[in-house]
Amino acid sequence: MLRLAGGGLALAALTAGTVGCDEEAVDVEDPAAGADKPKDGGKASGDADGAGTDGTAPKPLWTKSTSAETYGDNDELVVAGGVVLASGSPLAALDTATGRQKWSLPGGTVPGAPLLLGKGTLYLASNKYDGTVTGYDPASGKETWRSRLGEGYRQPRPIAVDDGQVYVIAEILEDDGSSKTNVIAALDSTTGRLAWKEQRDLGTMQNGIHAAVRGRHLVYTDFKKNLTVRDTATGSQVWTQKTTKTNYGFFAVHQDVVIVPQGQKLQAFDLSDGKERWSLEAADFALFKEPAVVEDVLYIADSARTMRAIDPQTGKQLWTSEALASAGLQVPRQYVKAGNTLYGATDLDKQGGIIAMDARTGDVRWTFNDGTGDHHAWLVATDGKRVFALHGTELHALPV
């Protein structure tokens, strides 16, 4: 419900195309200024090097209270340019090593809109509700790019980015100010100019979009259970189909396939034509949860708490594990990897948090929970040196 609410919040109209800078919007903190001392993350304990002992988690390197306002989407906590950012108002960039604030955007982010990273740029929907989409240097917070779709549109929401274009979805305004249809468009990531725009089918939604780009294919889902692929060069629809259950639209993409959980069935479709490449069924009454491809391996759990590692091209199971069920843990819904450890973030407390698993077997190594009981989903990100765990407004940096 929180994700639905976040995806449905209104933005504002888009107007004329332009490229510009507004460095005054960024508050930059003096690097020499003192930072809050790291504090204990609660119930976690173990070695300072992150290995953990006897199944206990390592102690956080630092913990900070943030302005985070998240709805459980995986792109609301990101790491780039030596900073970690959690979606919120203001948007604060914290140094990954120390937790010190390096810069902030006073207006913050638009609730429910993603933090998109591409070509070393952070792309955001305008927090001023003026119809712009803006790019920032994540290391400094300086504005480096800006674009507008044009008049007659509102709620511009960037959904994906590749090396050449930023893809957005916006409502098409009627004469009375209402909207029944929406448009998908590509903006040149160098000039900000419109590359193409296409009206989506009646009955599609501009909210709840999850998207990814692979080569010439832009693939996305929405809350109406549409799975659609478009040509990134022209915007033309390559194919679309209805799905049954898509776990709020989450899917995974690897090379030329898109992998979609649909209840008891996990299906992989060819990006070029939509034909089924392979499928896999869970045990009776078990439903597949959110998938993720990390370093060419598909990781996914089901509601029976069986964890699987799968070859995303063939559907061959590399391993299955019942360790989550044996430990009485919740099912992860987001995954990152550092070294030989797979880190999963679960939805809610108490039997959740960050679960560290052996990426080669699925065995549980330790779990981290801050003990706050906050109702927000956990989010996880990594820079390869540290694992960042966000729970509500508390952000913890854990050693890998």
XYZ file of C-alpha atoms in Angstrom:
400
model
C 0.000 0.000 0.000
C 2.897 2.341 0.756
C 4.344 1.687 -2.700
C 0.985 2.348 -4.346
C 0.597 5.597 -2.445
C 4.089 6.741 -3.324
C 3.608 5.953 -6.992
C 0.339 7.855 -7.144
C 1.436 11.219 -5.827
C 1.055 14.001 -8.348
C 3.853 15.963 -9.952
C 3.455 19.091 -12.110
C 3.321 20.111 -15.779
C 6.225 19.947 -18.228
C 7.009 23.016 -20.376
C 9.603 24.140 -22.981
C 12.974 22.365 -23.566
C 16.128 23.881 -22.097
C 19.489 22.993 -20.624
C 20.821 24.928 -17.650
C 22.469 25.109 -14.242
C 21.308 26.203 -10.807
C 24.122 25.602 -8.365
C 22.473 27.796 -5.747
C 19.951 25.027 -5.091
C 22.636 22.897 -3.464
C 23.787 23.224 0.121
C 27.398 22.026 0.386
C 28.820 21.184 3.789
C 32.383 22.074 4.685
C 34.330 18.762 4.564
C 36.350 19.916 7.558
C 33.246 20.326 9.678
C 32.727 17.775 12.405
C 30.343 14.880 11.899
C 28.199 12.974 14.300
C 30.098 10.207 15.991
C 29.211 6.747 14.758
C 26.772 5.021 17.029
C 25.955 1.400 17.675
C 23.380 -0.003 15.284
C 21.339 -1.795 17.947
C 21.232 -5.566 18.090
C 24.050 -6.325 15.668
C 27.445 -7.411 16.943
C 30.593 -9.136 15.740
C 34.032 -8.424 14.320
C 34.947 -4.921 13.189
C 36.155 -6.283 9.834
C 32.627 -7.303 8.880
C 33.108 -11.067 8.999
C 30.809 -11.566 11.981
C 31.219 -14.380 14.487
C 28.897 -17.197 15.487
C 26.195 -15.990 13.134
C 26.119 -12.454 14.505
C 26.279 -9.394 12.283
C 29.177 -6.946 12.291
C 28.726 -3.667 14.118
C 27.889 -0.684 11.888
C 30.791 1.533 10.887
C 28.398 4.450 11.326
C 24.683 5.118 11.717
C 22.932 8.332 10.747
C 19.384 9.606 11.110
C 18.303 10.877 7.693
C 15.439 12.706 6.017
C 14.546 9.573 4.053
C 10.965 9.236 2.814
C 10.774 5.869 1.075
C 8.030 3.593 -0.208
C 9.955 0.360 -0.631
C 11.156 0.730 -4.219
C 14.671 -0.533 -4.833
C 15.820 2.701 -6.505
C 15.234 4.881 -3.435
C 18.698 4.146 -1.986
C 21.703 4.523 -4.314
C 25.483 4.871 -4.122
C 27.561 6.901 -6.598
C 30.484 9.333 -6.600
C 31.564 8.404 -3.086
C 28.186 9.280 -1.549
C 25.082 7.374 -0.508
C 21.673 8.961 -1.102
C 18.275 8.058 0.300
C 15.175 9.515 -1.312
C 13.731 12.251 0.897
C 13.396 15.958 1.618
C 15.957 17.387 1.744
C 17.958 14.980 -0.398
C 21.169 14.517 1.569
C 24.363 13.013 0.144
C 26.415 11.302 2.852
C 30.061 10.379 2.521
C 30.217 6.601 2.210
C 33.274 6.304 4.474
C 32.301 8.647 7.314
C 28.561 9.374 7.074
C 29.257 13.123 6.925
C 26.903 15.145 4.791
C 28.649 16.391 1.655
C 25.738 18.264 0.055
C 21.961 18.467 0.034
C 19.079 19.628 -2.137
C 16.733 21.630 0.100
C 13.584 20.736 -1.849
C 14.418 17.066 -1.844
C 12.957 14.435 -4.133
C 9.456 13.864 -5.445
C 7.757 11.160 -3.340
C 7.604 7.874 -5.211
C 9.949 8.983 -8.009
C 13.198 7.024 -8.463
C 16.803 8.083 -8.005
C 18.140 7.270 -11.485
C 21.858 6.931 -12.207
C 23.384 6.973 -15.680
C 26.588 8.278 -17.304
C 27.765 9.455 -13.875
C 24.647 11.598 -13.472
C 21.790 11.490 -10.978
C 18.454 12.215 -12.703
C 15.505 13.504 -10.669
C 11.964 14.690 -11.250
C 11.731 18.342 -10.249
C 10.944 18.942 -6.585
C 9.580 22.359 -7.583
C 6.765 20.742 -9.569
C 7.654 22.953 -12.532
C 7.740 20.166 -15.110
C 11.490 19.783 -15.394
C 13.726 16.748 -15.209
C 17.165 17.580 -13.821
C 20.579 15.913 -13.768
C 23.137 16.348 -10.969
C 26.725 15.365 -10.360
C 26.344 12.904 -7.447
C 29.769 13.732 -6.028
C 29.148 17.483 -5.702
C 25.389 17.951 -6.068
C 25.889 20.496 -8.870
C 23.232 20.645 -11.565
C 24.634 19.522 -14.920
C 21.573 18.942 -17.121
C 17.950 20.015 -17.408
C 15.088 19.297 -19.783
C 11.352 19.823 -20.259
C 9.001 17.723 -22.329
C 6.718 20.557 -23.410
C 3.334 22.101 -22.703
C 0.265 19.930 -22.416
C 1.855 17.383 -20.093
C 2.142 16.949 -16.333
C 3.605 14.569 -13.781
C 6.894 14.017 -15.644
C 8.599 11.025 -14.109
C 11.968 9.700 -15.295
C 11.826 5.904 -15.402
C 15.092 4.757 -17.029
C 18.359 6.024 -18.461
C 21.043 4.702 -20.790
C 24.187 6.181 -22.366
C 22.255 8.466 -24.700
C 18.756 9.114 -23.411
C 16.578 9.682 -20.359
C 13.141 8.062 -20.579
C 10.141 9.733 -18.950
C 6.410 9.162 -18.622
C 3.954 12.040 -18.267
C 0.197 12.574 -18.284
C -1.456 14.123 -21.354
C -3.634 17.014 -20.204
C -7.231 17.403 -21.407
C -8.823 20.827 -21.912
C -10.510 20.593 -18.500
C -7.232 19.801 -16.747
C -7.943 16.093 -16.346
C -5.919 13.272 -17.854
C -7.006 9.931 -19.310
C -3.890 8.981 -21.239
C -0.140 9.325 -20.884
C 2.942 9.603 -23.037
C 6.354 7.962 -22.917
C 9.260 9.991 -24.262
C 13.039 9.991 -24.654
C 15.139 13.059 -23.853
C 18.684 13.430 -25.179
C 20.995 13.172 -22.173
C 23.456 15.641 -23.714
C 21.243 18.401 -25.121
C 18.001 17.815 -23.230
C 16.086 17.892 -26.506
C 13.161 15.596 -27.201
C 14.273 12.523 -29.178
C 10.812 10.953 -29.519
C 7.485 10.605 -27.757
C 4.694 8.065 -28.107
C 1.223 7.988 -26.639
C 0.591 4.866 -24.594
C -2.547 2.766 -24.929
C -5.734 3.784 -23.178
C -5.960 2.021 -19.814
C -2.239 2.123 -19.103
C -0.991 3.915 -16.000
C 1.757 6.484 -15.510
C 2.208 5.361 -11.892
C 3.936 2.306 -10.485
C 6.360 2.078 -13.396
C 9.461 -0.090 -13.188
C 11.764 0.074 -16.195
C 15.129 -1.052 -17.546
C 17.099 -0.548 -20.758
C 19.136 -3.159 -22.629
C 20.562 -2.083 -25.969
C 17.706 -1.198 -28.320
C 15.043 -2.367 -25.863
C 13.250 -0.349 -23.170
C 11.168 -2.694 -21.000
C 8.708 -1.627 -18.318
C 5.717 -2.708 -16.241
C 2.959 -0.834 -14.436
C 0.231 -1.513 -11.870
C -2.190 -2.479 -14.675
C -0.038 -5.583 -15.181
C 1.254 -4.529 -18.593
C 4.676 -5.776 -19.690
C 5.875 -3.662 -22.616
C 9.023 -3.408 -24.721
C 9.823 -0.405 -26.966
C 12.564 0.402 -29.429
C 14.860 2.958 -27.773
C 15.761 4.584 -31.120
C 12.216 5.286 -32.325
C 9.890 4.738 -29.376
C 7.808 2.266 -31.381
C 6.244 -0.578 -29.421
C 7.998 -3.879 -30.110
C 5.536 -5.966 -28.125
C 3.312 -5.902 -25.069
C 1.365 -8.457 -23.085
C -0.651 -8.792 -19.920
C 0.886 -10.522 -16.946
C -0.927 -12.255 -14.113
C 0.868 -11.230 -10.941
C 4.046 -9.169 -11.071
C 4.803 -8.315 -7.415
C 4.097 -4.603 -7.865
C 5.756 -4.697 -11.282
C 9.210 -5.868 -10.236
C 11.155 -7.816 -12.854
C 14.754 -8.553 -13.833
C 16.586 -8.179 -17.139
C 19.699 -9.993 -18.321
C 21.156 -9.501 -21.790
C 18.260 -10.314 -24.148
C 15.662 -11.673 -21.708
C 13.231 -10.182 -19.207
C 12.318 -12.362 -16.215
C 8.929 -11.838 -14.586
C 7.529 -13.536 -11.447
C 3.862 -14.405 -11.971
C 2.514 -16.071 -8.886
C 3.628 -19.685 -8.795
C 5.367 -19.345 -12.156
C 8.602 -17.586 -13.104
C 8.853 -16.752 -16.810
C 11.619 -15.424 -19.050
C 10.662 -13.703 -22.317
C 12.849 -12.799 -25.287
C 13.175 -9.015 -25.479
C 13.043 -9.029 -29.279
C 9.689 -10.749 -29.777
C 8.113 -11.588 -26.391
C 8.340 -15.349 -26.874
C 8.846 -17.432 -23.760
C 12.484 -18.480 -23.365
C 12.035 -20.605 -20.228
C 9.813 -20.980 -17.176
C 10.041 -22.387 -13.679
C 7.350 -23.339 -11.175
C 7.488 -23.072 -7.402
C 6.162 -25.714 -5.056
C 2.419 -25.983 -4.456
C 0.916 -22.823 -2.935
C 4.278 -20.985 -3.044
C 4.515 -17.657 -4.904
C 7.668 -16.168 -6.393
C 8.787 -12.853 -4.911
C 10.929 -10.033 -6.369
C 13.838 -11.160 -8.610
C 17.277 -9.619 -9.139
C 20.153 -10.341 -11.502
C 23.471 -9.709 -9.773
C 26.739 -10.480 -11.565
C 25.014 -12.682 -14.169
C 23.085 -14.766 -11.632
C 19.343 -14.519 -10.997
C 18.438 -14.606 -7.307
C 14.851 -15.104 -6.203
C 12.949 -16.455 -3.192
C 9.380 -17.677 -2.898
C 6.742 -17.358 -0.197
C 7.715 -20.786 1.171
C 11.125 -19.177 1.892
C 13.003 -21.296 -0.623
C 15.929 -19.363 -2.106
C 17.173 -20.026 -5.641
C 20.162 -19.049 -7.766
C 19.363 -19.445 -11.471
C 21.133 -19.035 -14.805
C 19.057 -16.176 -16.270
C 19.662 -17.263 -19.860
C 18.595 -20.899 -19.519
C 16.540 -21.124 -16.326
C 18.868 -23.794 -14.953
C 18.908 -23.770 -11.147
C 22.442 -23.347 -9.840
C 21.376 -24.029 -6.256
C 18.363 -24.008 -3.971
C 18.410 -23.338 -0.246
C 15.967 -23.795 2.623
C 18.194 -21.816 5.004
C 15.730 -18.908 5.278
C 12.924 -21.202 6.359
C 15.178 -23.100 8.776
C 16.224 -19.840 10.435
C 12.657 -18.492 10.533
C 13.638 -15.424 8.501
C 11.600 -13.265 6.165
C 12.078 -13.417 2.407
C 14.406 -10.793 0.864
C 12.955 -8.531 -1.802
C 16.154 -6.741 -2.855
C 19.693 -8.063 -3.347
C 23.244 -6.751 -3.680
C 26.530 -8.648 -3.686
C 30.006 -7.929 -2.338
C 32.673 -10.593 -2.610
C 31.119 -13.998 -2.010
C 28.320 -12.618 0.145
C 24.812 -11.909 -1.076
C 22.926 -9.321 0.984
C 19.137 -9.389 0.976
C 16.797 -6.704 2.321
C 13.410 -7.794 3.629
C 10.097 -6.004 3.774
C 9.316 -5.482 7.481
C 10.369 -6.385 11.044
C 10.699 -8.411 13.245
C 12.143 -11.454 11.512
C 13.842 -9.459 8.804
C 16.371 -6.752 8.153
C 19.551 -7.353 6.174
C 20.338 -11.029 5.632
C 23.884 -11.987 4.635
C 24.011 -15.229 2.643
C 26.751 -17.272 1.028
C 26.325 -16.414 -2.662
C 27.548 -19.906 -3.600
C 25.116 -21.914 -1.464
C 22.417 -19.667 0.003
C 23.478 -20.484 3.568
C 22.640 -17.724 6.044
C 25.718 -16.143 7.611
C 24.107 -13.459 9.782
C 21.232 -10.999 9.984
C 21.233 -7.345 10.932
C 18.237 -5.610 12.481
C 18.245 -2.246 14.248
C 15.405 -3.289 16.548
C 13.337 -0.162 15.915
C 10.245 -1.993 14.695
C 9.784 0.675 12.007
C 7.074 -0.311 9.513
C 9.106 0.701 6.446
C 10.742 -1.855 4.190
C 14.499 -2.286 4.403
C 16.594 -1.072 1.477
C 20.172 -2.084 0.693
C 22.976 -0.763 -1.530
C 26.729 -1.290 -1.740
C 29.874 0.348 -3.098
C 31.789 -2.924 -2.814
C 33.539 -1.771 0.374
C 30.497 -1.201 2.571
C 26.866 -2.297 2.654
C 24.327 0.451 3.320
C 21.110 -0.529 5.068
C 18.211 1.915 5.263
C 15.300 1.306 7.611
C 12.823 4.157 7.872
C 15.051 7.155 8.547
C 17.999 5.204 9.991
C 20.899 4.573 7.613
C 23.577 2.098 8.681
C 26.946 1.472 7.013
C 28.062 -2.132 7.509
C 31.500 -3.487 6.653
C 31.535 -6.214 4.000
